[in-house]
């Protein structure tokens, strides 16, 4: 008689259990709880407290509470379920493995990885024995045990298990299943923890793509993937991208999850850390406080997440000078960490470092030292000796030793830290686009500038000088070097498919250049910016992909290790030469003083390296007077001012006279300028009696690394190509834009207005340059095999499709966007003031779009009527960077302002000179101001005569300058051009007939 009600209760229990399970899967945890409780109540009443089905309800209810963040309720339920199953089913039953797995997961979420490890290992053994080696439940346990190994620093074990879990899931569910995405996410975390961000990023990108497709773009799992991706960019210094990703993730979580969910707290902490890194301390603080409140409410006041948020907040308030509050927060954080974390946990090292830095900032070095040493010991044990976090600890300890006046103990720490940072950069650089590389170098700039500050304070220490010279050799111009290496490998070593990808990148650059120059036209400002962002992001992705593909071949030509680089460069210097690395850097106190502002000052430093290995370091003083003098000299020369000599003597006194006593018999200067010094011709500096050109051959370098031999895989090109005298009125076909959208042609309205405000303005912008045709013909007379593209043949399409020439000479108008009047008869854009004609918002954002060359068709009637785009006749530096000039010995830009551009401290001038070095040119001759058409023709004819007489590319330029000086005294005429790169004579271009150097007549 009792069977019917008993069965009815069990049926109701089954229904409640199944519905609760469904709600759990749908992440509706609050709704799942009462149904699981009802199922448990009914089964206990009917079956008793020790039945396996009761254990199933306990397991479900405990797991739902865990997922809600209610660990206090979850623990007893999961433990009771395990006990029942072991007793009723035996200790090797699959359901026992499930209980072990869930209880381990709870311990893991509470930061108790050591307790979780044996539970997972036991669950894994059971599942391997009962389910086989390729079951999806086995993959789940492999995944979670791997995460525990990660927390315990067992990286090799973690990576192996994650790869195994990934393979099982791909086989069981397919390549694009959400569970595959979770495995990708977790494997990426293993690489991130070890500092292998280049390996992590593509895994996270793939995971994100899978999750967005499976769940849509506003799912909590998508948010977690966004956070993971943001953390990669954070370590690479790309904070703009980090902020965007974290804001999107937080918006998803706050819209879907409870406002006090632990994931919301983690996102708040991460976003606050980003604002802190950007110096937005007031903006970060309330986010930290909210994050702490959430973590304490959901995880408990003694949870490791609470400790990390407290410590992060401490660093934030310390940056605002609130040392006592920072100390209190850090001490509480460390107390939590000492209990909740293992003694060798990576996060414990963070807590130790942050408290030590607070003590150190207050001058309490005795308290800071053991904490820093313990943090270093943990990191070396857990992360290995070459992890980037090791460099952080070493730098802190080195600064502490300096504060204690112990330079000899500090120096090896600085050296080791720099070597680790350099090796990590070399490892990561193979995944960088140009934008991302720039971010990474900015992040490393702090460490680099600390070394320059150190050498200013200890210039008499040879070991410190060696470290500073190494830093300059390795980091100056690093961006152009890495990007050009990718270009070289693409053109010289990779498969056809990779070259096709590079061609797509070139097409994207042209689209981006076209749209940037054209302005929004009929697009709304928002749509215009969105389109620019889409093109930039597509280009960024292709660049990173090409960098990864080039990695194997680039490694074969890796630069020497930091400790050997100076010797290699020294051997490359000629006996009568010296390398001078000018460095503009922010000089900050090596030992910050508590309570003071500790502000930084931009200064110049000169580092000299001689062929015998001697080094010198000279502090040239604050940058402001030097930059002012450099700008005055450039202005005086460009405007043909009669007062130029005063300016030339002033700059000589500031930057060259301090070097002169050290030079001895040096006759060849290899100068690597920085800051505003990159825009002045040192040949025109004057000591009161002579110009420098009278005493020295001057070669300009991006950095001293340019002296090292080029890779042997570059075959020498022999042809000579000259583009000159473009017919600016001739019609040309629209430049082909692959993949461009139909409205793109309409977007030229603003640039059409710029070029066609009136017929008179158009003619003023692009006046004919008859001297360039004569210049081209003179070159062909000297080099009969030269191929000329003149008049209507001198097109953008011709230039961008050239096969690699041995010498490339371009004589036309150049442009560099700035507000400046233009002298008559120059090869320059007249009054090219973009802000006055198109509005400041249309100024191209990329510095490589603000300089370029003007070719055939620029003021053709078709351009003015709107039937073609005027930008079809403009070739920007961004587009020229895609040329294949690997094997090109010399590029001569016989136009105005081709050596100018945006200055990036430590990374050179972003403009045409950067673009052509990236493209592979061995040597570039380029101009620093607006050159005269007639005298430039004469200058170039003399230059080629000297080259063909066997003179080096720099020596030939010097002799040409001297010859021009005899006819035109003002440096405006004889000093506008500089040679950047290799100094050797041209090879395999000299015609059979003998030639003599140009004489004083300029012939």
PDB file of N, CA and C in Angstrom, residues 686-774:
ATOM      1  N   UNK A 686      79.521  74.325 -36.805  1.00  0.00           N
ATOM      2  CA  UNK A 686      80.671  75.207 -37.017  1.00  0.00           C
ATOM      3  C   UNK A 686      81.353  75.483 -35.683  1.00  0.00           C
ATOM      4  N   UNK A 687      82.687  75.338 -35.661  1.00  0.00           N
ATOM      5  CA  UNK A 687      83.423  75.546 -34.411  1.00  0.00           C
ATOM      6  C   UNK A 687      83.968  76.965 -34.262  1.00  0.00           C
ATOM      7  N   UNK A 688      83.568  77.867 -35.160  1.00  0.00           N
ATOM      8  CA  UNK A 688      84.076  79.236 -35.147  1.00  0.00           C
ATOM      9  C   UNK A 688      85.101  79.470 -36.227  1.00  0.00           C
ATOM     10  N   UNK A 689      85.689  78.380 -36.719  1.00  0.00           N
ATOM     11  CA  UNK A 689      86.650  78.481 -37.817  1.00  0.00           C
ATOM     12  C   UNK A 689      86.274  77.591 -38.997  1.00  0.00           C
ATOM     13  N   UNK A 690      85.776  76.384 -38.698  1.00  0.00           N
ATOM     14  CA  UNK A 690      85.517  75.414 -39.747  1.00  0.00           C
ATOM     15  C   UNK A 690      84.169  74.722 -39.526  1.00  0.00           C
ATOM     16  N   UNK A 691      83.623  74.245 -40.633  1.00  0.00           N
ATOM     17  CA  UNK A 691      82.489  73.329 -40.564  1.00  0.00           C
ATOM     18  C   UNK A 691      83.015  71.920 -40.301  1.00  0.00           C
ATOM     19  N   UNK A 692      82.187  71.064 -39.728  1.00  0.00           N
ATOM     20  CA  UNK A 692      82.600  69.682 -39.487  1.00  0.00           C
ATOM     21  C   UNK A 692      82.889  68.943 -40.788  1.00  0.00           C
ATOM     22  N   UNK A 693      82.220  69.324 -41.858  1.00  0.00           N
ATOM     23  CA  UNK A 693      82.458  68.662 -43.135  1.00  0.00           C
ATOM     24  C   UNK A 693      83.903  68.824 -43.588  1.00  0.00           C
ATOM     25  N   UNK A 694      84.592  69.829 -43.082  1.00  0.00           N
ATOM     26  CA  UNK A 694      85.983  70.037 -43.457  1.00  0.00           C
ATOM     27  C   UNK A 694      86.908  69.015 -42.808  1.00  0.00           C
ATOM     28  N   UNK A 695      86.445  68.393 -41.733  1.00  0.00           N
ATOM     29  CA  UNK A 695      87.328  67.506 -40.965  1.00  0.00           C
ATOM     30  C   UNK A 695      86.890  66.052 -40.935  1.00  0.00           C
ATOM     31  N   UNK A 696      85.616  65.798 -41.185  1.00  0.00           N
ATOM     32  CA  UNK A 696      85.108  64.448 -40.971  1.00  0.00           C
ATOM     33  C   UNK A 696      84.217  63.973 -42.123  1.00  0.00           C
ATOM     34  N   UNK A 697      84.294  62.666 -42.383  1.00  0.00           N
ATOM     35  CA  UNK A 697      83.243  61.989 -43.144  1.00  0.00           C
ATOM     36  C   UNK A 697      82.170  61.579 -42.135  1.00  0.00           C
ATOM     37  N   UNK A 698      80.940  61.905 -42.424  1.00  0.00           N
ATOM     38  CA  UNK A 698      79.863  61.640 -41.461  1.00  0.00           C
ATOM     39  C   UNK A 698      78.858  60.675 -42.079  1.00  0.00           C
ATOM     40  N   UNK A 699      78.660  59.551 -41.417  1.00  0.00           N
ATOM     41  CA  UNK A 699      77.638  58.582 -41.806  1.00  0.00           C
ATOM     42  C   UNK A 699      76.612  58.491 -40.691  1.00  0.00           C
ATOM     43  N   UNK A 700      75.341  58.531 -41.059  1.00  0.00           N
ATOM     44  CA  UNK A 700      74.268  58.453 -40.067  1.00  0.00           C
ATOM     45  C   UNK A 700      73.749  57.017 -39.992  1.00  0.00           C
ATOM     46  N   UNK A 701      73.485  56.578 -38.782  1.00  0.00           N
ATOM     47  CA  UNK A 701      72.987  55.228 -38.528  1.00  0.00           C
ATOM     48  C   UNK A 701      71.722  55.299 -37.696  1.00  0.00           C
ATOM     49  N   UNK A 702      70.856  54.317 -37.868  1.00  0.00           N
ATOM     50  CA  UNK A 702      69.716  54.199 -36.954  1.00  0.00           C
ATOM     51  C   UNK A 702      70.224  53.805 -35.580  1.00  0.00           C
ATOM     52  N   UNK A 703      71.153  52.881 -35.533  1.00  0.00           N
ATOM     53  CA  UNK A 703      71.905  52.547 -34.319  1.00  0.00           C
ATOM     54  C   UNK A 703      73.201  51.910 -34.764  1.00  0.00           C
ATOM     55  N   UNK A 704      74.115  51.729 -33.825  1.00  0.00           N
ATOM     56  CA  UNK A 704      75.413  51.152 -34.162  1.00  0.00           C
ATOM     57  C   UNK A 704      75.313  49.746 -34.723  1.00  0.00           C
ATOM     58  N   UNK A 705      74.189  49.067 -34.505  1.00  0.00           N
ATOM     59  CA  UNK A 705      74.018  47.720 -35.071  1.00  0.00           C
ATOM     60  C   UNK A 705      74.074  47.745 -36.590  1.00  0.00           C
ATOM     61  N   UNK A 706      73.794  48.907 -37.189  1.00  0.00           N
ATOM     62  CA  UNK A 706      73.833  49.008 -38.655  1.00  0.00           C
ATOM     63  C   UNK A 706      75.221  48.717 -39.216  1.00  0.00           C
ATOM     64  N   UNK A 707      76.246  48.798 -38.368  1.00  0.00           N
ATOM     65  CA  UNK A 707      77.609  48.516 -38.827  1.00  0.00           C
ATOM     66  C   UNK A 707      77.861  47.031 -39.028  1.00  0.00           C
ATOM     67  N   UNK A 708      77.035  46.191 -38.428  1.00  0.00           N
ATOM     68  CA  UNK A 708      77.240  44.749 -38.533  1.00  0.00           C
ATOM     69  C   UNK A 708      76.935  44.273 -39.952  1.00  0.00           C
ATOM     70  N   UNK A 709      77.603  43.219 -40.403  1.00  0.00           N
ATOM     71  CA  UNK A 709      77.353  42.706 -41.765  1.00  0.00           C
ATOM     72  C   UNK A 709      75.895  42.300 -41.943  1.00  0.00           C
ATOM     73  N   UNK A 710      75.396  42.519 -43.133  1.00  0.00           N
ATOM     74  CA  UNK A 710      74.034  42.103 -43.456  1.00  0.00           C
ATOM     75  C   UNK A 710      73.980  40.590 -43.665  1.00  0.00           C
ATOM     76  N   UNK A 711      72.800  39.987 -43.498  1.00  0.00           N
ATOM     77  CA  UNK A 711      72.672  38.542 -43.748  1.00  0.00           C
ATOM     78  C   UNK A 711      73.128  38.171 -45.155  1.00  0.00           C
ATOM     79  N   UNK A 712      73.702  37.003 -45.289  1.00  0.00           N
ATOM     80  CA  UNK A 712      74.274  36.578 -46.571  1.00  0.00           C
ATOM     81  C   UNK A 712      73.218  36.169 -47.579  1.00  0.00           C
ATOM     82  N   UNK A 713      71.944  36.080 -47.137  1.00  0.00           N
ATOM     83  CA  UNK A 713      70.914  35.635 -48.071  1.00  0.00           C
ATOM     84  C   UNK A 713      70.442  36.751 -49.001  1.00  0.00           C
ATOM     85  N   UNK A 714      71.034  37.951 -48.874  1.00  0.00           N
ATOM     86  CA  UNK A 714      70.617  39.079 -49.713  1.00  0.00           C
ATOM     87  C   UNK A 714      71.484  39.108 -50.963  1.00  0.00           C
ATOM     88  N   UNK A 715      70.863  38.896 -52.107  1.00  0.00           N
ATOM     89  CA  UNK A 715      71.600  38.938 -53.379  1.00  0.00           C
ATOM     90  C   UNK A 715      71.630  40.372 -53.903  1.00  0.00           C
ATOM     91  N   UNK A 716      72.745  40.727 -54.502  1.00  0.00           N
ATOM     92  CA  UNK A 716      72.964  42.100 -54.946  1.00  0.00           C
ATOM     93  C   UNK A 716      72.198  42.388 -56.237  1.00  0.00           C
ATOM     94  N   UNK A 717      71.429  43.470 -56.234  1.00  0.00           N
ATOM     95  CA  UNK A 717      70.752  43.916 -57.458  1.00  0.00           C
ATOM     96  C   UNK A 717      71.673  44.864 -58.222  1.00  0.00           C
ATOM     97  N   UNK A 718      71.535  44.915 -59.557  1.00  0.00           N
ATOM     98  CA  UNK A 718      72.486  45.673 -60.375  1.00  0.00           C
ATOM     99  C   UNK A 718      71.848  46.790 -61.184  1.00  0.00           C
ATOM    100  N   UNK A 719      70.539  46.790 -61.321  1.00  0.00           N
ATOM    101  CA  UNK A 719      69.909  47.778 -62.194  1.00  0.00           C
ATOM    102  C   UNK A 719      69.893  49.150 -61.527  1.00  0.00           C
ATOM    103  N   UNK A 720      69.793  50.175 -62.355  1.00  0.00           N
ATOM    104  CA  UNK A 720      69.646  51.558 -61.876  1.00  0.00           C
ATOM    105  C   UNK A 720      68.313  52.081 -62.418  1.00  0.00           C
ATOM    106  N   UNK A 721      67.460  52.551 -61.536  1.00  0.00           N
ATOM    107  CA  UNK A 721      66.138  53.037 -61.921  1.00  0.00           C
ATOM    108  C   UNK A 721      65.997  54.478 -61.448  1.00  0.00           C
ATOM    109  N   UNK A 722      65.524  55.340 -62.347  1.00  0.00           N
ATOM    110  CA  UNK A 722      65.328  56.748 -62.020  1.00  0.00           C
ATOM    111  C   UNK A 722      63.886  57.132 -62.347  1.00  0.00           C
ATOM    112  N   UNK A 723      63.165  57.658 -61.355  1.00  0.00           N
ATOM    113  CA  UNK A 723      61.859  58.276 -61.583  1.00  0.00           C
ATOM    114  C   UNK A 723      62.037  59.776 -61.394  1.00  0.00           C
ATOM    115  N   UNK A 724      61.670  60.547 -62.429  1.00  0.00           N
ATOM    116  CA  UNK A 724      61.907  61.988 -62.344  1.00  0.00           C
ATOM    117  C   UNK A 724      60.927  62.745 -63.216  1.00  0.00           C
ATOM    118  N   UNK A 725      60.832  64.023 -62.944  1.00  0.00           N
ATOM    119  CA  UNK A 725      60.030  64.951 -63.741  1.00  0.00           C
ATOM    120  C   UNK A 725      58.622  64.410 -64.015  1.00  0.00           C
ATOM    121  N   UNK A 726      57.882  64.027 -62.970  1.00  0.00           N
ATOM    122  CA  UNK A 726      56.518  63.543 -63.216  1.00  0.00           C
ATOM    123  C   UNK A 726      55.688  64.622 -63.913  1.00  0.00           C
ATOM    124  N   UNK A 727      54.791  64.178 -64.775  1.00  0.00           N
ATOM    125  CA  UNK A 727      53.868  65.099 -65.439  1.00  0.00           C
ATOM    126  C   UNK A 727      52.646  65.228 -64.541  1.00  0.00           C
ATOM    127  N   UNK A 728      52.647  66.285 -63.728  1.00  0.00           N
ATOM    128  CA  UNK A 728      51.578  66.420 -62.740  1.00  0.00           C
ATOM    129  C   UNK A 728      50.223  66.689 -63.384  1.00  0.00           C
ATOM    130  N   UNK A 729      50.220  67.093 -64.641  1.00  0.00           N
ATOM    131  CA  UNK A 729      48.960  67.373 -65.338  1.00  0.00           C
ATOM    132  C   UNK A 729      48.455  66.189 -66.148  1.00  0.00           C
ATOM    133  N   UNK A 730      49.255  65.147 -66.265  1.00  0.00           N
ATOM    134  CA  UNK A 730      48.863  64.014 -67.105  1.00  0.00           C
ATOM    135  C   UNK A 730      47.853  63.142 -66.381  1.00  0.00           C
ATOM    136  N   UNK A 731      46.851  62.625 -67.111  1.00  0.00           N
ATOM    137  CA  UNK A 731      45.904  61.698 -66.486  1.00  0.00           C
ATOM    138  C   UNK A 731      46.562  60.336 -66.272  1.00  0.00           C
ATOM    139  N   UNK A 732      46.205  59.678 -65.181  1.00  0.00           N
ATOM    140  CA  UNK A 732      46.662  58.310 -64.928  1.00  0.00           C
ATOM    141  C   UNK A 732      45.466  57.486 -64.491  1.00  0.00           C
ATOM    142  N   UNK A 733      45.549  56.185 -64.711  1.00  0.00           N
ATOM    143  CA  UNK A 733      44.481  55.296 -64.273  1.00  0.00           C
ATOM    144  C   UNK A 733      44.444  55.258 -62.757  1.00  0.00           C
ATOM    145  N   UNK A 734      43.252  55.109 -62.162  1.00  0.00           N
ATOM    146  CA  UNK A 734      43.167  55.006 -60.708  1.00  0.00           C
ATOM    147  C   UNK A 734      44.034  53.873 -60.193  1.00  0.00           C
ATOM    148  N   UNK A 735      44.705  54.118 -59.079  1.00  0.00           N
ATOM    149  CA  UNK A 735      45.578  53.085 -58.519  1.00  0.00           C
ATOM    150  C   UNK A 735      44.715  51.940 -58.010  1.00  0.00           C
ATOM    151  N   UNK A 736      45.051  50.688 -58.352  1.00  0.00           N
ATOM    152  CA  UNK A 736      44.200  49.556 -57.948  1.00  0.00           C
ATOM    153  C   UNK A 736      44.219  49.362 -56.442  1.00  0.00           C
ATOM    154  N   UNK A 737      43.019  49.211 -55.869  1.00  0.00           N
ATOM    155  CA  UNK A 737      42.891  48.974 -54.438  1.00  0.00           C
ATOM    156  C   UNK A 737      42.190  47.639 -54.231  1.00  0.00           C
ATOM    157  N   UNK A 738      42.948  46.632 -53.879  1.00  0.00           N
ATOM    158  CA  UNK A 738      42.340  45.325 -53.671  1.00  0.00           C
ATOM    159  C   UNK A 738      41.385  45.361 -52.491  1.00  0.00           C
ATOM    160  N   UNK A 739      40.245  44.736 -52.656  1.00  0.00           N
ATOM    161  CA  UNK A 739      39.255  44.558 -51.592  1.00  0.00           C
ATOM    162  C   UNK A 739      38.609  45.858 -51.138  1.00  0.00           C
ATOM    163  N   UNK A 740      38.750  46.941 -51.874  1.00  0.00           N
ATOM    164  CA  UNK A 740      38.160  48.196 -51.406  1.00  0.00           C
ATOM    165  C   UNK A 740      36.666  48.181 -51.644  1.00  0.00           C
ATOM    166  N   UNK A 741      35.943  48.882 -50.784  1.00  0.00           N
ATOM    167  CA  UNK A 741      34.500  48.932 -50.910  1.00  0.00           C
ATOM    168  C   UNK A 741      34.107  50.016 -51.889  1.00  0.00           C
ATOM    169  N   UNK A 742      32.969  49.901 -52.566  1.00  0.00           N
ATOM    170  CA  UNK A 742      32.571  50.867 -53.601  1.00  0.00           C
ATOM    171  C   UNK A 742      32.548  52.315 -53.142  1.00  0.00           C
ATOM    172  N   UNK A 743      32.125  52.607 -51.903  1.00  0.00           N
ATOM    173  CA  UNK A 743      32.064  54.025 -51.529  1.00  0.00           C
ATOM    174  C   UNK A 743      33.418  54.688 -51.350  1.00  0.00           C
ATOM    175  N   UNK A 744      34.521  53.906 -51.422  1.00  0.00           N
ATOM    176  CA  UNK A 744      35.829  54.483 -51.113  1.00  0.00           C
ATOM    177  C   UNK A 744      36.162  55.658 -52.004  1.00  0.00           C
ATOM    178  N   UNK A 745      35.810  55.578 -53.288  1.00  0.00           N
ATOM    179  CA  UNK A 745      36.114  56.676 -54.203  1.00  0.00           C
ATOM    180  C   UNK A 745      35.387  57.946 -53.793  1.00  0.00           C
ATOM    181  N   UNK A 746      34.212  57.801 -53.184  1.00  0.00           N
ATOM    182  CA  UNK A 746      33.457  58.974 -52.787  1.00  0.00           C
ATOM    183  C   UNK A 746      34.077  59.670 -51.581  1.00  0.00           C
ATOM    184  N   UNK A 747      34.940  58.954 -50.876  1.00  0.00           N
ATOM    185  CA  UNK A 747      35.479  59.504 -49.634  1.00  0.00           C
ATOM    186  C   UNK A 747      36.602  60.493 -49.885  1.00  0.00           C
ATOM    187  N   UNK A 748      36.914  60.729 -51.129  1.00  0.00           N
ATOM    188  CA  UNK A 748      37.990  61.641 -51.460  1.00  0.00           C
ATOM    189  C   UNK A 748      37.569  63.100 -51.424  1.00  0.00           C
ATOM    190  N   UNK A 749      36.338  63.360 -51.035  1.00  0.00           N
ATOM    191  CA  UNK A 749      35.814  64.727 -51.155  1.00  0.00           C
ATOM    192  C   UNK A 749      36.676  65.745 -50.428  1.00  0.00           C
ATOM    193  N   UNK A 750      37.095  65.410 -49.207  1.00  0.00           N
ATOM    194  CA  UNK A 750      37.851  66.402 -48.451  1.00  0.00           C
ATOM    195  C   UNK A 750      39.219  66.656 -49.061  1.00  0.00           C
ATOM    196  N   UNK A 751      39.868  65.584 -49.566  1.00  0.00           N
ATOM    197  CA  UNK A 751      41.171  65.786 -50.201  1.00  0.00           C
ATOM    198  C   UNK A 751      41.010  66.471 -51.551  1.00  0.00           C
ATOM    199  N   UNK A 752      39.923  66.160 -52.278  1.00  0.00           N
ATOM    200  CA  UNK A 752      39.655  66.873 -53.530  1.00  0.00           C
ATOM    201  C   UNK A 752      39.552  68.371 -53.243  1.00  0.00           C
ATOM    202  N   UNK A 753      38.873  68.689 -52.156  1.00  0.00           N
ATOM    203  CA  UNK A 753      38.747  70.107 -51.796  1.00  0.00           C
ATOM    204  C   UNK A 753      40.122  70.694 -51.498  1.00  0.00           C
ATOM    205  N   UNK A 754      40.950  69.874 -50.829  1.00  0.00           N
ATOM    206  CA  UNK A 754      42.298  70.327 -50.476  1.00  0.00           C
ATOM    207  C   UNK A 754      43.109  70.648 -51.729  1.00  0.00           C
ATOM    208  N   UNK A 755      43.067  69.746 -52.723  1.00  0.00           N
ATOM    209  CA  UNK A 755      43.866  69.936 -53.913  1.00  0.00           C
ATOM    210  C   UNK A 755      43.213  70.850 -54.948  1.00  0.00           C
ATOM    211  N   UNK A 756      41.908  71.033 -54.861  1.00  0.00           N
ATOM    212  CA  UNK A 756      41.209  71.734 -55.940  1.00  0.00           C
ATOM    213  C   UNK A 756      40.451  72.954 -55.448  1.00  0.00           C
ATOM    214  N   UNK A 757      40.923  73.543 -54.345  1.00  0.00           N
ATOM    215  CA  UNK A 757      40.271  74.749 -53.860  1.00  0.00           C
ATOM    216  C   UNK A 757      40.212  75.782 -54.976  1.00  0.00           C
ATOM    217  N   UNK A 758      41.262  75.818 -55.758  1.00  0.00           N
ATOM    218  CA  UNK A 758      41.264  76.655 -56.958  1.00  0.00           C
ATOM    219  C   UNK A 758      42.331  76.121 -57.896  1.00  0.00           C
ATOM    220  N   UNK A 759      42.192  76.448 -59.159  1.00  0.00           N
ATOM    221  CA  UNK A 759      43.199  76.023 -60.139  1.00  0.00           C
ATOM    222  C   UNK A 759      44.563  76.608 -59.781  1.00  0.00           C
ATOM    223  N   UNK A 760      44.560  77.816 -59.307  1.00  0.00           N
ATOM    224  CA  UNK A 760      45.830  78.474 -58.970  1.00  0.00           C
ATOM    225  C   UNK A 760      46.529  77.744 -57.832  1.00  0.00           C
ATOM    226  N   UNK A 761      45.749  77.346 -56.815  1.00  0.00           N
ATOM    227  CA  UNK A 761      46.350  76.640 -55.695  1.00  0.00           C
ATOM    228  C   UNK A 761      46.938  75.315 -56.152  1.00  0.00           C
ATOM    229  N   UNK A 762      46.191  74.604 -57.012  1.00  0.00           N
ATOM    230  CA  UNK A 762      46.680  73.327 -57.521  1.00  0.00           C
ATOM    231  C   UNK A 762      47.995  73.503 -58.252  1.00  0.00           C
ATOM    232  N   UNK A 763      48.104  74.550 -59.081  1.00  0.00           N
ATOM    233  CA  UNK A 763      49.345  74.784 -59.811  1.00  0.00           C
ATOM    234  C   UNK A 763      50.478  75.163 -58.866  1.00  0.00           C
ATOM    235  N   UNK A 764      50.118  75.886 -57.778  1.00  0.00           N
ATOM    236  CA  UNK A 764      51.151  76.270 -56.823  1.00  0.00           C
ATOM    237  C   UNK A 764      51.671  75.049 -56.071  1.00  0.00           C
ATOM    238  N   UNK A 765      50.763  74.110 -55.787  1.00  0.00           N
ATOM    239  CA  UNK A 765      51.168  72.925 -55.055  1.00  0.00           C
ATOM    240  C   UNK A 765      52.136  72.057 -55.841  1.00  0.00           C
ATOM    241  N   UNK A 766      51.882  71.890 -57.131  1.00  0.00           N
ATOM    242  CA  UNK A 766      52.694  70.980 -57.919  1.00  0.00           C
ATOM    243  C   UNK A 766      53.291  71.679 -59.145  1.00  0.00           C
ATOM    244  N   UNK A 767      54.155  72.668 -58.972  1.00  0.00           N
ATOM    245  CA  UNK A 767      54.771  73.298 -60.144  1.00  0.00           C
ATOM    246  C   UNK A 767      55.709  72.313 -60.840  1.00  0.00           C
ATOM    247  N   UNK A 768      55.932  72.479 -62.140  1.00  0.00           N
ATOM    248  CA  UNK A 768      56.856  71.598 -62.868  1.00  0.00           C
ATOM    249  C   UNK A 768      58.265  71.675 -62.289  1.00  0.00           C
ATOM    250  N   UNK A 769      59.030  70.593 -62.461  1.00  0.00           N
ATOM    251  CA  UNK A 769      60.405  70.538 -61.965  1.00  0.00           C
ATOM    252  C   UNK A 769      61.339  70.156 -63.107  1.00  0.00           C
ATOM    253  N   UNK A 770      61.627  71.115 -63.989  1.00  0.00           N
ATOM    254  CA  UNK A 770      62.474  70.782 -65.149  1.00  0.00           C
ATOM    255  C   UNK A 770      63.852  70.301 -64.745  1.00  0.00           C
ATOM    256  N   UNK A 771      64.346  70.746 -63.601  1.00  0.00           N
ATOM    257  CA  UNK A 771      65.677  70.313 -63.178  1.00  0.00           C
ATOM    258  C   UNK A 771      65.752  68.816 -62.931  1.00  0.00           C
ATOM    259  N   UNK A 772      64.626  68.191 -62.578  1.00  0.00           N
ATOM    260  CA  UNK A 772      64.678  66.759 -62.289  1.00  0.00           C
ATOM    261  C   UNK A 772      64.887  65.936 -63.552  1.00  0.00           C
ATOM    262  N   UNK A 773      64.358  66.398 -64.708  1.00  0.00           N
ATOM    263  CA  UNK A 773      64.591  65.688 -65.959  1.00  0.00           C
ATOM    264  C   UNK A 773      66.083  65.772 -66.332  1.00  0.00           C
ATOM    265  N   UNK A 774      66.652  66.962 -66.195  1.00  0.00           N
ATOM    266  CA  UNK A 774      68.073  67.110 -66.490  1.00  0.00           C
ATOM    267  C   UNK A 774      68.920  66.242 -65.546  1.00  0.00           C
TER     268      UNK A 774
END
